Amino acid sequence: MEQAPHPDLSSLGPHGKAEKLPATKLAAVQYVVALVLVILTTGLWRLQILGANNFRALAQANRIRNVPILAPRGRLFDRDGKLLVDNYPSVSCYLLREQVKDLDADLPLISRGLHIPVEQIEATIRKYQGTAKYQPIPLKEDITPDEQAFIAAHRDELPELETLDEQRRLYPSDGFLAHVIGYVGEVSEQMLNDPRYAFYSPGDVVGRSGIEETYDAVLRGTDGSREIVVNSHGKEIGQMGTIPAIPGKDLKLTIDLDVQMAAEKAMEGKTGAIVALDPHTGEVLAMVSSPSFDPNQFAVRLTKSYWDQIVNNPDHPLLNKAIQAQLAPGSTFKTIMTLAGLQEGVAQNMHVFCNGGATFYGHFYACDTHHGMLDIEHALPESCDTYFYTLANRLGIDTIAKYATEVGLGQRTGIDLPDEASGVMPSTEWKLKTLHQPWYAGETISVGIGQGAVTVTPIQLARAYAGIASGGVFHRPHLVFPDEVSPQELEAVHETFNGSGEKTIQMSTANWEIITDALSQTTLMGTAAASHLEGIDFAGKTGTAQVMSHQALARSGGGHKTVPNAWFVGLAPRRNPDIVVVVLWQNGNWGANSAKLAARVIETYVNKQRRLDHNIRVVDTPAPAAKPETAATAQPTAE
């Protein structure tokens, strides 16, 4: 017979009765359990529902990597379709930080294989430490075949090293067209803070000067990408898909390669600038700034030695003197003085006797020779300082400033190049505003011959003469044909590089003819007679501008840097010209020296147009004969 099981006495109290859990404790336990279940359920829902896409992407990233395909920049051509700037294939090494656990341990091996000092690698990593870890760091550009082989051979040891095929810029050699084209480089931290570069990331290559900078958005294209499958060591084991890169747009420049070559040759070994302009359109046919620099040095990796070499050069090779050199124009300013005098009705009947200078306000102002009695038609080609001292005194500074401003001096032209300078056109208002001093009448005398406070850039002078010789029609200088970019892009360029732009001023036909005929006389019997071009209606104006006062010159003891700057502005033909050439030869002494350089450029242009049968207008206006009463003063002077 089975015995009955013993009852469980563990739940009995001390008096042998079963204890019950209080209702409040039971409720609390139930709420805790319920809360835990809610938390677990919520977390599970967030993981499986809300975070599903995110975790799926992370899981995908464990085996799929996006490799960028960099878009090649658009190429640059001259106006005739001749290639100026191309690209060449290159390989760069990037560092993938998420692929390595102990980067410091790998640095010595990376340093030896890529021939980079450990300190330089560490500095590069520090530079990018604020960026997302998944973003590759450019470690070395344009690596050699040996360095590519090193990376391939150490793929398992150094999974953090990745190579990337790129297209790099190939610029003309010897600094040819360097200031026009500019160069590319890595976007700087300062640029990234600029709204214009809001869509760029550290390491991106952008235009840093010249056309490369102005039209960067057009030239750079759109990068693509390639999805590759990698294993746990980061080694590629397959491909998923490719989004091809869209190359940047090619651009045709207004530069005429033949004219540019002539200008480059003319400035060889000299310091200064040459600008050749088509007055009918504002197209820049040639632009030279000398000395130049090699933009290829900037396209890959700039060495400290080369940087020190150009930065410490006293002739400032990085300065585009064609648009940034602000210097006294010397006697080239006399053409603007002539315009002001004629338009104001002062110069038509004004005769001045030059006896080697004149006295104004108790001070004697010298002229380079004794010209005798002169009128405006002969004072300009003979470049008589005494005549223009007198004209300046009669006009006054504010009238002079009015006409100089009308033709674009003292303001940017709006050319499509960065960092154009504005020059200075002084006036009573200008002096009060900048120096907080009144203008003194004696200061006007020096301005009348392009000295004193007035400064111009070569591009300003080219545009001013182009407009005057074209009867008062001024065009915005530009280096890219407007139809090469969209209307929106062109508008953006004009807004960014604003200036005097397109304009027309009123000029009487009689005054226009007096000025252009006088400019023609300059190359026939005036200060540039030695540069006369047979068979070409070649006109112009010389200018010799002191770089320091006579007192400062006496204290300096002389030297090459104290020699005056030599200017010349040439036109062909004299009226409604097809080409205007400005030459600035710093410390070139007499303007007649620069006239010879301009003559070479103009002759090259005219001969080319004749070859192309473009019917350039040459010798279409007979040169005015010298007046009998001035025969004694027709001997060429040296300016």
XYZ file of C-alpha atoms in Angstrom:
639
model
C 0.000 0.000 0.000
C 1.454 3.318 -1.129
C 2.111 6.013 1.408
C 0.642 9.440 0.800
C 3.244 12.053 -0.232
C 4.466 14.408 2.466
C 3.058 17.888 2.157
C 5.479 20.789 1.176
C 5.968 22.760 4.385
C 8.268 25.443 2.848
C 5.410 27.806 2.293
C 4.004 27.478 5.762
C 4.461 30.235 8.208
C 5.669 29.834 11.779
C 2.187 28.964 12.838
C 1.810 26.320 10.125
C -0.302 28.444 7.762
C 0.580 29.342 4.053
C 1.832 32.959 3.534
C 0.364 35.133 0.703
C 2.359 37.820 -1.324
C 0.954 41.284 -0.610
C -1.084 42.742 -3.455
C 1.043 45.882 -3.687
C 4.283 43.921 -4.086
C 2.682 41.646 -6.629
C 1.474 44.631 -8.632
C 4.933 46.224 -8.524
C 6.550 43.027 -9.784
C 4.024 42.820 -12.565
C 4.696 46.447 -13.609
C 8.459 45.863 -13.625
C 8.074 42.755 -15.736
C 5.755 44.602 -18.094
C 8.190 47.546 -18.378
C 11.086 45.229 -19.152
C 9.024 43.523 -21.845
C 8.066 46.924 -23.325
C 11.715 48.018 -23.384
C 12.832 44.783 -24.985
C 10.017 44.921 -27.510
C 10.771 48.571 -28.351
C 14.462 47.842 -28.786
C 13.704 44.844 -30.947
C 11.320 46.949 -33.051
C 13.941 49.691 -33.476
C 16.569 47.157 -34.509
C 14.399 45.159 -36.873
C 12.067 47.808 -38.233
C 13.449 51.351 -37.872
C 17.130 50.441 -38.187
C 16.728 47.737 -40.758
C 17.931 49.847 -43.698
C 20.806 51.314 -41.733
C 22.093 47.969 -40.494
C 21.550 46.436 -43.889
C 23.748 49.195 -45.360
C 26.380 48.640 -42.684
C 26.369 44.942 -43.354
C 26.642 45.634 -47.058
C 29.571 47.958 -46.411
C 31.401 45.127 -44.711
C 31.743 43.503 -48.092
C 31.082 46.302 -50.655
C 33.282 49.367 -51.052
C 32.628 52.437 -53.182
C 35.722 53.417 -55.145
C 35.466 56.895 -56.687
C 36.093 57.390 -60.392
C 37.484 60.900 -60.733
C 36.228 62.920 -63.673
C 38.945 64.257 -65.996
C 38.977 68.056 -66.251
C 37.976 69.674 -69.498
C 40.805 70.496 -71.872
C 41.702 73.994 -73.065
C 42.168 75.035 -76.696
C 43.151 78.261 -78.422
C 40.765 80.118 -80.739
C 41.863 77.984 -83.719
C 41.321 74.688 -81.899
C 44.971 74.047 -81.026
C 45.381 72.089 -77.795
C 46.832 74.107 -74.912
C 46.111 72.030 -71.786
C 45.605 68.270 -71.707
C 45.383 65.489 -69.082
C 47.607 62.481 -68.563
C 46.868 59.199 -66.726
C 48.242 58.989 -63.202
C 47.946 56.737 -60.133
C 47.647 58.036 -56.580
C 47.814 56.236 -53.245
C 45.063 56.705 -50.657
C 44.863 55.619 -47.024
C 41.720 53.752 -45.870
C 41.559 54.300 -42.125
C 38.709 51.871 -41.457
C 40.788 49.014 -42.876
C 43.482 49.077 -40.202
C 43.567 48.386 -36.473
C 47.070 49.566 -35.628
C 48.141 52.181 -38.159
C 51.157 53.337 -36.151
C 52.729 49.902 -36.452
C 52.432 50.036 -40.264
C 53.860 53.507 -40.739
C 57.559 52.517 -41.037
C 56.768 49.999 -43.788
C 54.524 52.477 -45.621
C 57.222 55.116 -45.322
C 59.870 52.871 -46.895
C 57.617 51.602 -49.674
C 56.222 54.991 -50.736
C 59.375 57.014 -50.007
C 57.557 59.358 -47.651
C 58.964 60.387 -44.256
C 56.939 59.042 -41.318
C 56.546 62.603 -40.053
C 54.913 63.637 -43.330
C 52.442 60.735 -43.177
C 51.546 61.630 -39.599
C 51.052 65.270 -40.580
C 48.741 64.223 -43.422
C 46.685 62.049 -41.081
C 46.394 64.881 -38.553
C 45.211 67.191 -41.322
C 42.276 64.871 -42.049
C 41.503 63.772 -38.514
C 38.361 65.918 -38.432
C 36.856 64.184 -41.484
C 34.725 61.043 -41.492
C 36.780 57.905 -40.941
C 35.412 56.232 -44.038
C 36.799 59.052 -46.238
C 40.076 58.061 -47.929
C 43.109 60.255 -47.289
C 45.304 61.157 -50.271
C 48.727 59.930 -49.215
C 50.837 60.392 -52.340
C 49.994 61.577 -55.833
C 51.422 60.394 -59.128
C 53.162 57.370 -57.637
C 55.814 55.501 -59.596
C 55.463 51.962 -61.040
C 57.758 50.695 -58.268
C 55.484 52.195 -55.629
C 52.440 50.655 -57.320
C 54.180 47.280 -57.234
C 54.949 47.733 -53.528
C 51.262 48.343 -52.735
C 50.186 45.289 -54.759
C 52.800 43.050 -53.114
C 51.763 44.108 -49.586
C 48.008 43.977 -50.094
C 47.500 41.525 -47.213
C 49.892 43.287 -44.834
C 48.714 46.788 -45.662
C 45.018 46.621 -46.560
C 44.747 50.325 -45.700
C 46.620 51.315 -48.894
C 44.509 51.774 -52.015
C 45.422 53.033 -55.469
C 43.200 55.231 -57.576
C 43.490 56.037 -61.268
C 43.329 59.766 -61.972
C 43.741 62.224 -64.837
C 46.246 64.961 -64.039
C 46.850 68.277 -65.747
C 49.583 68.607 -68.347
C 50.414 72.277 -68.892
C 52.641 73.886 -71.538
C 56.305 73.903 -70.583
C 58.478 76.877 -69.580
C 55.566 78.782 -68.030
C 53.944 79.433 -71.414
C 50.496 81.027 -70.832
C 50.826 80.185 -67.134
C 49.138 83.329 -65.815
C 46.197 82.932 -68.179
C 45.635 79.221 -67.625
C 46.485 79.115 -63.922
C 46.881 75.790 -62.147
C 44.988 73.261 -60.028
C 45.633 72.154 -56.474
C 44.017 70.657 -53.421
C 41.186 72.711 -51.988
C 42.366 74.584 -48.887
C 40.627 74.856 -45.514
C 40.080 78.562 -46.151
C 38.374 77.810 -49.473
C 36.108 75.224 -47.828
C 34.744 78.012 -45.621
C 33.764 79.965 -48.751
C 30.139 79.363 -49.918
C 31.434 78.953 -53.482
C 33.154 75.733 -52.400
C 30.292 74.358 -50.289
C 30.099 71.159 -52.343
C 33.801 70.344 -52.106
C 35.496 68.042 -49.616
C 39.052 67.993 -48.238
C 41.369 66.443 -50.800
C 39.349 67.602 -53.818
C 41.330 69.175 -56.647
C 40.166 72.616 -57.739
C 41.361 75.477 -59.906
C 43.584 77.772 -57.869
C 44.252 80.617 -60.340
C 43.605 81.810 -63.885
C 41.045 80.154 -66.141
C 41.303 77.014 -64.003
C 39.832 78.959 -61.071
C 37.303 81.131 -62.906
C 35.735 78.247 -64.829
C 36.388 75.475 -62.301
C 32.708 74.461 -62.126
C 32.655 73.998 -65.916
C 36.012 72.234 -66.207
C 35.833 69.821 -63.266
C 33.031 67.482 -64.409
C 31.183 64.999 -62.160
C 32.904 62.100 -60.402
C 31.571 58.572 -60.782
C 32.034 55.491 -58.597
C 32.682 51.744 -58.778
C 31.234 49.235 -56.306
C 33.639 46.425 -55.525
C 33.242 43.365 -53.297
C 36.020 42.928 -50.754
C 36.853 40.211 -48.262
C 37.584 40.635 -44.575
C 41.125 41.774 -45.441
C 39.879 44.488 -47.759
C 41.025 42.622 -50.853
C 38.888 43.008 -53.965
C 37.153 39.768 -54.950
C 34.483 41.045 -57.354
C 32.560 43.955 -58.806
C 28.944 45.017 -58.376
C 28.357 48.018 -60.627
C 29.779 51.254 -62.019
C 28.537 54.818 -62.296
C 30.751 56.381 -64.965
C 32.323 59.777 -64.420
C 31.190 62.697 -66.568
C 34.251 64.545 -67.937
C 34.499 68.299 -67.547
C 33.645 70.512 -70.496
C 36.381 71.502 -72.916
C 36.783 75.253 -73.366
C 38.022 77.277 -76.309
C 39.972 80.370 -75.293
C 40.154 83.606 -77.260
C 43.954 83.315 -77.239
C 45.623 83.264 -80.661
C 48.540 80.880 -80.243
C 50.619 82.564 -82.961
C 50.182 86.015 -81.413
C 50.814 84.588 -77.959
C 54.073 83.017 -79.102
C 55.211 86.323 -80.576
C 54.375 88.117 -77.322
C 56.137 85.484 -75.212
C 59.245 85.753 -77.367
C 59.187 89.558 -77.166
C 59.137 89.474 -73.338
C 61.756 86.758 -72.998
C 64.283 87.686 -70.321
C 62.413 90.862 -69.396
C 60.153 91.876 -66.535
C 56.723 93.169 -67.411
C 53.629 92.281 -69.398
C 52.053 92.292 -72.852
C 48.322 92.334 -73.587
C 46.837 92.025 -77.086
C 43.125 92.769 -77.418
C 40.515 92.638 -80.189
C 38.740 96.003 -79.727
C 35.680 94.858 -81.685
C 34.796 92.173 -79.125
C 37.061 92.474 -76.091
C 38.637 89.099 -76.884
C 42.141 88.741 -75.438
C 44.423 87.540 -78.228
C 47.547 87.285 -76.089
C 48.542 87.873 -72.483
C 52.049 87.530 -71.099
C 53.406 88.237 -67.641
C 57.136 87.885 -67.167
C 58.834 86.245 -65.386
C 56.482 83.296 -65.332
C 56.207 80.064 -63.328
C 55.719 76.390 -64.133
C 52.124 75.340 -63.314
C 53.155 71.676 -63.704
C 55.015 72.096 -60.411
C 51.658 72.822 -58.734
C 49.683 70.091 -60.517
C 51.161 67.199 -58.496
C 53.196 68.095 -55.438
C 54.871 71.439 -54.947
C 58.373 71.151 -53.544
C 59.557 73.568 -50.888
C 62.625 74.467 -52.928
C 60.541 75.524 -55.937
C 58.105 77.449 -53.740
C 60.967 79.305 -52.049
C 62.468 80.028 -55.454
C 59.402 81.786 -56.830
C 58.297 83.449 -53.589
C 61.712 84.992 -52.996
C 62.090 86.184 -56.589
C 62.046 90.020 -56.466
C 60.305 90.126 -59.854
C 57.264 88.283 -58.430
C 56.625 85.530 -60.992
C 53.278 84.603 -59.412
C 51.915 88.115 -60.015
C 49.968 88.437 -63.249
C 51.350 91.820 -64.191
C 48.925 92.136 -67.097
C 46.011 92.589 -64.678
C 47.685 93.193 -61.300
C 50.676 95.499 -61.860
C 49.514 98.984 -60.810
C 52.049 101.493 -62.111
C 52.217 105.053 -63.336
C 51.321 105.052 -67.067
C 53.687 107.866 -67.993
C 52.997 109.556 -71.319
C 50.506 106.921 -72.467
C 48.120 108.900 -70.230
C 48.461 111.855 -72.594
C 45.966 110.256 -74.961
C 43.349 110.401 -72.195
C 44.423 113.996 -71.558
C 43.950 114.733 -75.258
C 40.454 113.228 -75.167
C 39.536 115.356 -72.136
C 40.997 118.528 -73.650
C 39.200 118.088 -76.971
C 35.867 117.015 -75.504
C 35.934 120.001 -73.161
C 36.702 122.348 -76.074
C 39.992 123.465 -74.503
C 42.677 121.822 -76.645
C 41.452 122.607 -80.170
C 42.933 126.108 -80.276
C 45.518 125.746 -77.538
C 49.110 126.477 -78.540
C 51.988 126.133 -76.094
C 55.614 127.172 -76.535
C 57.959 124.566 -75.048
C 61.331 125.868 -73.998
C 62.353 122.730 -72.107
C 59.749 123.044 -69.375
C 57.490 125.468 -67.540
C 56.894 126.842 -64.059
C 53.654 126.222 -62.174
C 52.898 127.324 -58.618
C 56.510 128.270 -58.000
C 57.952 124.950 -59.195
C 59.738 124.269 -62.495
C 58.542 121.151 -64.360
C 61.026 119.948 -66.965
C 60.426 118.577 -70.466
C 62.873 116.221 -72.164
C 63.644 118.640 -74.998
C 62.804 122.062 -76.512
C 59.811 121.441 -78.775
C 59.020 125.018 -79.695
C 55.423 126.030 -80.509
C 53.018 123.090 -80.561
C 49.312 122.405 -80.995
C 47.485 119.290 -79.794
C 47.949 117.456 -83.103
C 51.718 117.541 -82.665
C 52.042 117.651 -78.898
C 50.707 114.087 -78.637
C 53.046 112.352 -81.126
C 55.995 114.444 -79.918
C 54.942 113.729 -76.306
C 55.677 117.252 -75.129
C 55.426 117.372 -71.337
C 55.174 121.168 -71.286
C 52.033 121.105 -73.423
C 50.321 118.554 -71.192
C 51.413 120.308 -67.996
C 49.599 123.354 -69.312
C 46.544 121.374 -70.437
C 46.291 119.658 -67.053
C 46.463 123.004 -65.277
C 43.610 124.356 -67.406
C 41.394 121.291 -67.044
C 41.841 120.640 -63.319
C 42.049 117.274 -61.609
C 38.324 116.541 -61.423
C 37.749 117.073 -65.142
C 40.747 114.836 -65.902
C 39.394 112.214 -63.490
C 35.962 112.373 -65.131
C 37.298 111.349 -68.558
C 39.821 108.862 -67.188
C 37.031 107.156 -65.262
C 34.813 107.143 -68.360
C 37.432 105.158 -70.270
C 37.823 102.708 -67.375
C 40.864 103.831 -65.418
C 40.756 103.491 -61.655
C 38.387 100.512 -61.857
C 38.487 96.850 -62.819
C 37.687 95.953 -66.414
C 35.759 92.821 -65.405
C 38.061 90.412 -67.243
C 37.317 86.771 -66.397
C 40.445 86.260 -64.299
C 40.674 86.325 -60.495
C 42.317 89.094 -58.463
C 42.263 91.871 -61.062
C 43.555 95.162 -59.620
C 41.702 98.448 -59.997
C 44.508 100.987 -60.239
C 44.054 104.562 -58.994
C 42.596 107.637 -60.654
C 43.080 110.504 -58.195
C 40.575 113.313 -57.650
C 39.726 115.768 -54.903
C 37.168 113.302 -53.533
C 39.631 110.402 -53.731
C 42.295 112.261 -51.760
C 39.866 113.400 -49.072
C 38.520 109.881 -48.705
C 41.829 107.987 -48.730
C 44.349 110.451 -47.293
C 41.999 112.875 -45.506
C 43.796 115.762 -47.163
C 42.777 118.428 -49.675
C 43.978 118.264 -53.268
C 46.559 120.891 -54.189
C 46.562 122.412 -57.668
C 50.268 121.689 -58.067
C 49.592 117.948 -57.868
C 47.546 118.127 -61.063
C 50.598 119.060 -63.135
C 52.295 115.669 -62.688
C 49.032 113.796 -63.309
C 48.868 115.498 -66.709
C 51.829 113.387 -67.902
C 50.748 110.152 -66.175
C 52.829 110.530 -63.032
C 51.880 111.432 -59.482
C 49.138 109.365 -57.869
C 47.656 107.886 -61.059
C 48.299 104.160 -61.608
C 46.938 101.759 -64.217
C 47.171 98.106 -65.190
C 48.103 96.992 -68.726
C 44.639 95.494 -69.300
C 43.005 98.810 -68.312
C 45.203 100.723 -70.724
C 44.468 98.239 -73.528
C 40.712 98.591 -73.018
C 40.914 102.392 -72.744
C 42.803 102.776 -76.033
C 40.601 100.177 -77.735
C 37.493 102.171 -76.819
C 38.910 105.557 -77.754
C 40.203 104.340 -81.132
C 36.822 102.660 -81.746
C 34.948 105.923 -81.355
C 33.851 105.452 -77.749
C 32.710 101.791 -77.743
C 34.219 99.787 -74.886
C 33.965 96.024 -74.459
C 34.610 93.793 -71.467
C 37.916 91.930 -71.965
C 37.478 88.157 -71.796
C 39.458 84.966 -72.374
C 36.655 82.446 -72.960
C 34.155 82.818 -75.795
C 30.721 83.600 -74.267
C 29.004 80.811 -76.217
C 31.354 78.243 -74.628
C 29.381 78.369 -71.364
C 25.702 78.522 -70.473
C 23.978 81.903 -69.954
C 23.713 81.120 -66.227
C 27.425 80.349 -65.968
C 28.303 83.484 -67.933
C 26.116 85.611 -65.671
C 27.794 84.089 -62.605
C 31.234 84.968 -64.031
C 30.160 88.555 -64.706
C 28.780 88.899 -61.189
C 31.923 87.457 -59.621
C 34.331 89.449 -61.790
C 32.520 92.731 -62.060
C 34.004 95.893 -63.520
C 33.382 98.663 -66.004
C 32.268 96.045 -68.565
C 30.434 97.091 -71.721
C 29.805 100.800 -72.253
C 29.688 103.583 -74.835
C 30.747 107.203 -74.378
C 30.011 110.135 -76.613
C 32.911 111.252 -78.825
C 32.720 113.705 -81.670
C 33.971 112.429 -85.012
C 36.319 115.387 -85.339
C 37.962 114.685 -81.970
C 38.215 110.972 -82.759
C 40.025 111.729 -86.006
C 42.418 114.184 -84.342
C 43.394 111.614 -81.691
C 43.811 108.648 -84.031
C 45.756 110.701 -86.604
C 48.060 111.978 -83.865
C 48.657 108.411 -82.675
C 49.564 107.472 -86.232
C 52.099 110.299 -86.344
C 53.808 108.789 -83.282
C 55.093 105.858 -85.352
C 55.850 108.011 -88.402
C 57.728 111.002 -87.049
C 57.148 110.944 -83.305
C 58.587 109.101 -80.332
C 58.084 105.615 -81.863
C 59.286 106.392 -85.396
C 61.980 103.712 -85.092
C 59.220 101.077 -84.863
C 57.357 102.113 -88.014
C 55.928 99.125 -89.905
C 56.031 99.562 -93.665
C 52.708 98.745 -95.285
C 50.784 98.590 -92.002
C 48.652 101.393 -90.573
C 50.398 101.228 -87.222
C 49.635 103.864 -84.583
C 50.392 104.173 -80.893
C 51.777 106.085 -77.948
C 54.972 105.718 -75.941
C 55.302 106.278 -72.217
C 58.341 106.572 -69.966
C 57.380 106.501 -66.302
C 59.766 107.272 -63.477
C 59.781 104.698 -60.692
C 60.955 107.219 -58.095
C 61.343 110.950 -57.682
C 64.523 112.748 -58.719
C 65.367 113.270 -55.044
C 64.910 109.570 -54.227
C 66.894 108.630 -57.319
C 69.802 110.804 -56.192
C 69.753 109.153 -52.755
C 69.516 105.612 -54.177
C 72.758 105.800 -56.107
C 71.189 104.347 -59.253
C 70.948 100.730 -60.343
C 68.737 98.732 -62.702
C 65.659 98.948 -60.466
C 65.758 102.763 -60.632
C 65.527 102.842 -64.444
C 62.122 104.128 -65.651
C 59.365 101.786 -66.806
C 58.819 101.691 -70.565
C 55.221 101.662 -71.858
C 53.773 101.490 -75.337
C 50.226 101.103 -76.637
C 49.983 100.113 -80.314
C 46.990 99.992 -82.682
C 46.443 98.572 -86.159
C 44.828 100.190 -88.006
C 44.596 103.573 -86.279
C 40.780 103.889 -86.480
C 38.426 101.075 -85.471
C 41.503 98.892 -84.899
C 41.537 95.122 -85.206
C 44.211 94.770 -82.544
C 45.493 96.804 -79.601
C 48.778 95.809 -77.952
C 50.035 97.155 -74.627
C 53.638 96.562 -73.589
C 54.917 97.221 -70.086
C 58.656 96.707 -69.803
C 59.597 97.354 -66.205
C 62.887 99.253 -65.952
C 62.986 99.209 -69.762
C 63.963 102.906 -69.843
C 62.360 104.588 -72.886
C 58.890 103.851 -74.214
C 60.432 103.590 -77.676
C 62.015 100.314 -76.530
C 58.591 98.845 -75.760
C 57.285 100.106 -79.111
C 59.680 97.739 -80.883
C 58.234 94.800 -78.926
C 54.659 95.789 -79.736
C 55.556 96.140 -83.409
C 56.649 92.479 -83.503
C 53.336 91.323 -82.054
C 51.240 93.482 -84.375
C 53.252 92.425 -87.416
C 52.694 88.763 -86.503
C 48.951 89.360 -86.210
C 48.647 91.317 -89.465
C 50.705 88.799 -91.453
C 48.572 85.948 -90.146
C 45.349 87.711 -91.090
C 46.720 88.351 -94.548
C 47.617 84.704 -94.922
C 44.125 83.743 -93.884
C 42.722 86.243 -96.385
C 40.643 88.005 -93.748
C 41.063 91.312 -95.557
C 42.520 93.143 -92.605
C 42.308 96.868 -93.121
C 45.885 98.029 -93.616
C 47.056 101.298 -95.087
C 43.386 102.156 -95.568
C 43.861 105.680 -94.220
C 46.685 107.810 -95.617
C 48.952 109.191 -92.946
C 48.452 112.929 -92.386
C 51.411 114.960 -93.545
C 53.376 117.027 -91.076
C 52.436 120.705 -91.104
C 55.063 123.050 -92.566
C 55.294 125.060 -89.384
C 56.251 121.958 -87.396
C 58.922 120.667 -89.742
C 61.628 121.820 -87.385
C 60.092 119.828 -84.547
C 59.590 116.594 -86.464
C 62.833 114.991 -85.313
C 61.987 111.763 -83.392
C 62.594 111.911 -79.671
C 63.674 109.052 -77.458
C 60.626 108.514 -75.273
